CSV table of C-alpha atoms in Angstrom, one decimal:
chain,number,residue,atom,x,y,z
A,5,MET,CA,-4.0,-3.7,3.0
A,6,LYS,CA,-1.7,-2.7,5.9
A,7,LYS,CA,-3.4,-0.7,8.0
A,8,LEU,CA,-1.9,2.5,9.6
A,9,PHE,CA,-3.4,4.3,12.8
A,10,SER,CA,-2.4,7.9,11.7
A,11,TYR,CA,-1.8,9.4,15.1
A,12,ILE,CA,1.9,8.2,14.4
A,13,TYR,CA,2.5,9.7,11.1
A,14,PRO,CA,2.3,13.2,10.7
A,15,VAL,CA,-0.9,14.4,8.7
A,16,THR,CA,1.4,17.3,6.6
A,17,LYS,CA,-2.1,17.6,3.7
A,18,LYS,CA,-6.1,16.4,4.0
A,19,ILE,CA,-7.9,15.9,0.4
A,20,THR,CA,-11.2,15.3,0.3
A,21,SER,CA,-12.1,12.1,-2.8
A,22,LYS,CA,-15.8,11.5,-4.0
A,23,PHE,CA,-14.2,7.3,-4.0
A,24,SER,CA,-11.0,7.1,-1.7
A,25,GLY,CA,-13.2,9.7,1.2
A,26,GLU,CA,-10.6,11.3,3.8
A,27,LEU,CA,-7.0,10.9,1.7
A,28,GLU,CA,-3.7,12.5,3.4
A,29,ILE,CA,0.1,13.0,3.2
A,30,THR,CA,1.6,12.4,5.3
A,31,TRP,CA,6.1,11.8,6.1
A,32,TYR,CA,7.6,9.2,7.2
A,33,ASN,CA,10.5,7.8,8.3
A,34,GLY,CA,12.1,11.4,5.8
A,35,ILE,CA,9.7,9.7,2.1
A,36,LYS,CA,6.1,11.1,2.0
A,37,HIS,CA,3.1,9.0,2.0
A,38,LEU,CA,-0.6,8.9,0.3
A,39,ASN,CA,-2.6,6.3,2.9
A,40,SER,CA,-7.2,6.4,3.5
A,41,THR,CA,-8.7,6.3,7.0
A,42,ASN,CA,-7.2,2.3,7.2
A,43,ALA,CA,-4.5,2.2,4.3
A,44,ASN,CA,-1.9,3.0,2.3
A,45,TYR,CA,-2.4,3.6,-1.1
A,46,SER,CA,0.8,4.7,-2.4
A,47,TYR,CA,4.4,4.6,-1.1
A,48,GLY,CA,4.8,3.0,3.0
A,49,SER,CA,3.8,-0.1,2.5
A,50,LEU,CA,2.0,-0.9,-0.5
A,51,GLN,CA,5.7,-0.3,-2.5
A,52,LYS,CA,6.8,-2.4,-0.9
A,53,ILE,CA,4.3,-5.2,-1.5
A,54,LEU,CA,4.1,-5.2,-4.7
A,55,LYS,CA,8.3,-4.4,-5.8
A,56,ILE,CA,7.9,-8.0,-3.9
A,57,GLY,CA,5.7,-9.2,-6.9
A,58,LEU,CA,7.3,-7.7,-8.9
A,59,GLN,CA,10.7,-9.3,-7.7
A,60,LYS,CA,9.0,-12.8,-8.9
A,61,ILE,CA,9.1,-11.8,-12.3
A,62,ASP,CA,11.4,-11.2,-16.0
A,63,LEU,CA,10.8,-7.5,-17.1
A,64,SER,CA,13.0,-7.9,-18.8
A,65,THR,CA,10.1,-9.5,-21.8
A,66,CYS,CA,7.9,-7.1,-20.9
A,67,LYS,CA,8.1,-4.1,-23.5
A,68,GLU,CA,4.9,-2.8,-22.1
A,69,ILE,CA,3.1,-3.2,-18.7
A,70,LEU,CA,-0.9,-1.6,-17.5
A,71,ILE,CA,-1.1,-0.4,-14.1
A,72,LEU,CA,-5.2,-0.8,-12.9
A,73,GLY,CA,-5.3,1.2,-9.8
A,74,MET,CA,-2.0,3.7,-9.9
A,75,GLY,CA,-3.5,5.8,-7.1
A,76,GLY,CA,0.6,8.4,-6.3
A,77,GLY,CA,2.2,5.7,-8.6
A,78,SER,CA,4.9,4.1,-6.9
A,79,VAL,CA,4.4,1.3,-8.1
A,80,ILE,CA,6.0,3.2,-11.0
A,81,LYS,CA,8.3,4.8,-9.4
A,82,THR,CA,9.4,1.1,-8.8
A,83,LEU,CA,9.6,0.4,-12.2
A,84,GLN,CA,11.3,3.2,-13.0
A,85,ASN,CA,14.2,3.6,-10.6
A,86,ASP,CA,15.1,-0.1,-8.4
A,87,PHE,CA,13.8,-1.9,-11.9
A,88,ASN,CA,15.2,0.0,-14.4
A,89,TYR,CA,11.8,0.0,-16.6
A,90,GLN,CA,12.1,1.5,-19.6
A,91,HIS,CA,9.4,0.8,-21.7
A,92,LYS,CA,5.8,1.5,-22.4
A,93,ILE,CA,4.0,1.9,-18.4
A,94,THR,CA,-0.1,2.8,-18.8
A,95,ALA,CA,-1.7,3.3,-15.7
A,96,VAL,CA,-5.4,4.0,-14.9
A,97,GLU,CA,-7.4,5.7,-12.2
A,98,ILE,CA,-10.9,6.2,-11.9
A,99,ASP,CA,-10.1,8.2,-9.3
A,100,PRO,CA,-9.2,12.3,-10.8
A,101,VAL,CA,-8.5,14.4,-7.2
A,102,ILE,CA,-5.3,10.6,-7.1
A,103,ILE,CA,-3.8,12.0,-10.8
A,104,LYS,CA,-3.7,15.0,-9.5
A,105,ILE,CA,-2.2,14.3,-6.5
A,106,ALA,CA,0.3,12.0,-8.0
A,107,ASP,CA,1.2,14.8,-10.4
A,108,GLU,CA,1.4,17.3,-7.7
A,109,GLU,CA,3.1,15.8,-3.9
A,110,PHE,CA,4.3,13.2,-6.1
A,111,ASP,CA,6.1,13.9,-9.8
A,112,VAL,CA,4.1,11.4,-11.7
A,113,LYS,CA,3.9,13.1,-15.5
A,114,GLU,CA,2.6,11.3,-18.5
A,115,GLY,CA,5.2,11.7,-20.6
A,116,LYS,CA,7.0,9.8,-23.8
A,117,ASN,CA,6.5,6.0,-22.0
A,118,LEU,CA,3.8,6.9,-19.7
A,119,SER,CA,0.1,7.0,-20.3
A,120,ILE,CA,-2.2,7.9,-17.2
A,121,ILE,CA,-6.3,7.7,-18.1
A,122,CYS,CA,-9.0,8.4,-15.2
A,123,ASP,CA,-11.2,5.8,-16.2
A,124,ASP,CA,-13.2,2.1,-14.5
A,125,ALA,CA,-10.9,-0.2,-14.4
A,126,LYS,CA,-13.5,-2.2,-15.1
A,127,ILE,CA,-15.2,-0.2,-17.7
A,128,PHE,CA,-11.8,-0.2,-19.2
A,129,MET,CA,-11.2,-3.4,-19.6
A,130,GLN,CA,-14.5,-4.5,-21.2
A,131,LEU,CA,-13.4,-2.0,-23.9
A,132,ASN,CA,-9.8,-3.1,-24.3
A,133,THR,CA,-8.4,-4.3,-27.5
A,134,LYS,CA,-4.5,-4.1,-26.8
A,135,ASN,CA,-2.0,-7.4,-24.8
A,136,PHE,CA,0.1,-6.1,-22.7
A,137,ASP,CA,3.4,-8.7,-21.5
A,138,LEU,CA,1.7,-7.6,-18.0
A,139,ILE,CA,-0.8,-6.1,-15.9
A,140,ILE,CA,-0.8,-4.7,-12.4
A,141,ILE,CA,-3.2,-5.3,-10.1
A,142,ASP,CA,-4.4,-2.6,-7.3
A,143,LEU,CA,-7.7,-1.7,-7.7
A,144,TYR,CA,-9.0,-1.1,-3.3
A,145,ILE,CA,-11.5,1.8,-1.8
A,146,ASP,CA,-9.7,1.5,1.6
A,147,THR,CA,-8.8,-2.3,2.7
A,148,LYS,CA,-11.9,-3.1,0.2
A,149,VAL,CA,-11.6,-4.4,-2.9
A,150,PRO,CA,-14.5,-3.6,-5.5
A,151,SER,CA,-17.1,-7.0,-6.3
A,152,PRO,CA,-16.5,-7.0,-10.3
A,153,PHE,CA,-13.1,-7.3,-9.6
A,154,LEU,CA,-13.6,-10.4,-7.8
A,155,GLU,CA,-15.5,-11.5,-10.8
A,156,TYR,CA,-15.2,-13.6,-14.0
A,157,PRO,CA,-16.2,-10.7,-16.6
A,158,PHE,CA,-12.9,-9.0,-15.2
A,159,TRP,CA,-11.0,-12.0,-15.3
A,160,ARG,CA,-12.0,-13.2,-18.7
A,161,ASN,CA,-11.1,-9.2,-19.9
A,162,LEU,CA,-7.2,-9.6,-18.1
A,163,MET,CA,-7.1,-13.3,-20.1
A,164,ASN,CA,-7.3,-12.1,-23.1
A,165,ALA,CA,-5.5,-8.7,-22.6
A,166,SER,CA,-2.4,-10.6,-21.4
A,167,SER,CA,0.2,-13.7,-20.5
A,168,THR,CA,1.4,-12.5,-17.5
A,169,ILE,CA,-0.9,-11.1,-14.1
A,170,LEU,CA,0.5,-9.4,-11.0
A,171,CYS,CA,-2.3,-8.7,-8.1
A,172,ASN,CA,-2.1,-6.8,-5.1
A,173,ALA,CA,-5.0,-9.5,-3.4
A,174,SER,CA,-7.5,-8.3,-0.4
A,175,LEU,CA,-7.4,-11.0,2.7
A,176,GLU,CA,-11.1,-10.6,2.2
A,177,LEU,CA,-10.7,-12.4,0.0
A,178,LYS,CA,-10.0,-16.2,1.3
A,179,ASP,CA,-13.7,-15.1,2.0
A,180,GLY,CA,-16.3,-17.6,0.2
A,181,ASN,CA,-13.5,-19.2,-1.3
A,182,LYS,CA,-12.4,-16.3,-3.3
A,183,ILE,CA,-9.1,-16.2,-4.4
A,184,ALA,CA,-9.5,-20.5,-4.9
A,185,LYS,CA,-12.3,-19.4,-7.7
A,186,ILE,CA,-9.9,-17.0,-9.6
A,187,VAL,CA,-6.7,-19.4,-9.1
A,188,GLN,CA,-9.0,-22.4,-10.7
A,189,LEU,CA,-10.5,-20.2,-13.8
A,190,LEU,CA,-6.7,-19.4,-14.1
A,191,GLU,CA,-5.4,-22.6,-14.3
A,192,GLY,CA,-8.4,-24.0,-16.0
A,193,LYS,CA,-6.0,-21.0,-18.9
A,194,ASN,CA,-3.8,-22.9,-19.0
A,195,TYR,CA,-2.2,-20.2,-16.2
A,196,ASP,CA,0.6,-21.5,-13.8
A,197,VAL,CA,-0.1,-19.7,-10.3
A,198,ALA,CA,1.5,-18.4,-7.3
A,199,LEU,CA,-0.1,-17.3,-3.9
A,200,GLU,CA,2.4,-15.2,-1.9
A,201,GLU,CA,0.9,-14.5,1.2
A,202,LYS,CA,1.3,-12.6,4.3
A,203,VAL,CA,3.5,-10.1,1.9
A,204,ASN,CA,5.1,-7.9,4.3
A,205,GLY,CA,3.3,-9.1,7.4
A,206,SER,CA,-0.5,-8.4,5.6
A,207,ASN,CA,-1.8,-8.6,1.6
A,208,THR,CA,-1.8,-12.0,-0.4
A,209,LEU,CA,0.0,-11.3,-4.0
A,210,LEU,CA,-1.3,-13.4,-6.8
A,211,ILE,CA,0.8,-14.0,-9.5
A,212,ALA,CA,-0.2,-16.1,-12.9
A,213,ASN,CA,2.1,-17.3,-15.8
A,214,LYS,CA,0.2,-18.6,-19.0
A,215,ASN,CA,2.0,-21.9,-19.9
A,216,ILE,CA,2.8,-21.0,-23.7
A,217,LYS,CA,3.0,-24.6,-25.0
């Protein structure tokens, strides 16, 4: 995630979360952002990064999308407003404080085509029995991806649930060859994998599509 320096951005509100620490609502260039201490959580560089990834996916074939790590809901707004996506979205977010922020600050509310679930993404995927056309993964605590989301059981559950995966991957995945291990795992299950590095000057995007013969 692209690091932000709060003194550049006018902070309008600070909110404390037991999961993410101190969160900030700021305005920049007329757009409201949600930031953690060191990273943009929603509506800034993150929104641009995921939009670039979504442009590389055929959303016309996606009738149901799962988002793991909703944040303030910027990827939901991107899907609905920029891609005119009108089908079902299920969003999973562990932090009830962030779900409340998404509702009150960014008008992201449950409705006909949006379900919001307050749950740990790891546990959600362990218990999940549904298939999704696309799973979007954006699981950070500040600038770090929690280790369970870099391990085989989580990715096995992802592959069982979708043929298309878009992951906003941190630069730390390169340490210890973590990204190579995930790519190897996906390719071993017949996924075509593309890595887009330094997207918007910072993050790595992983895009995986199952080659169905």
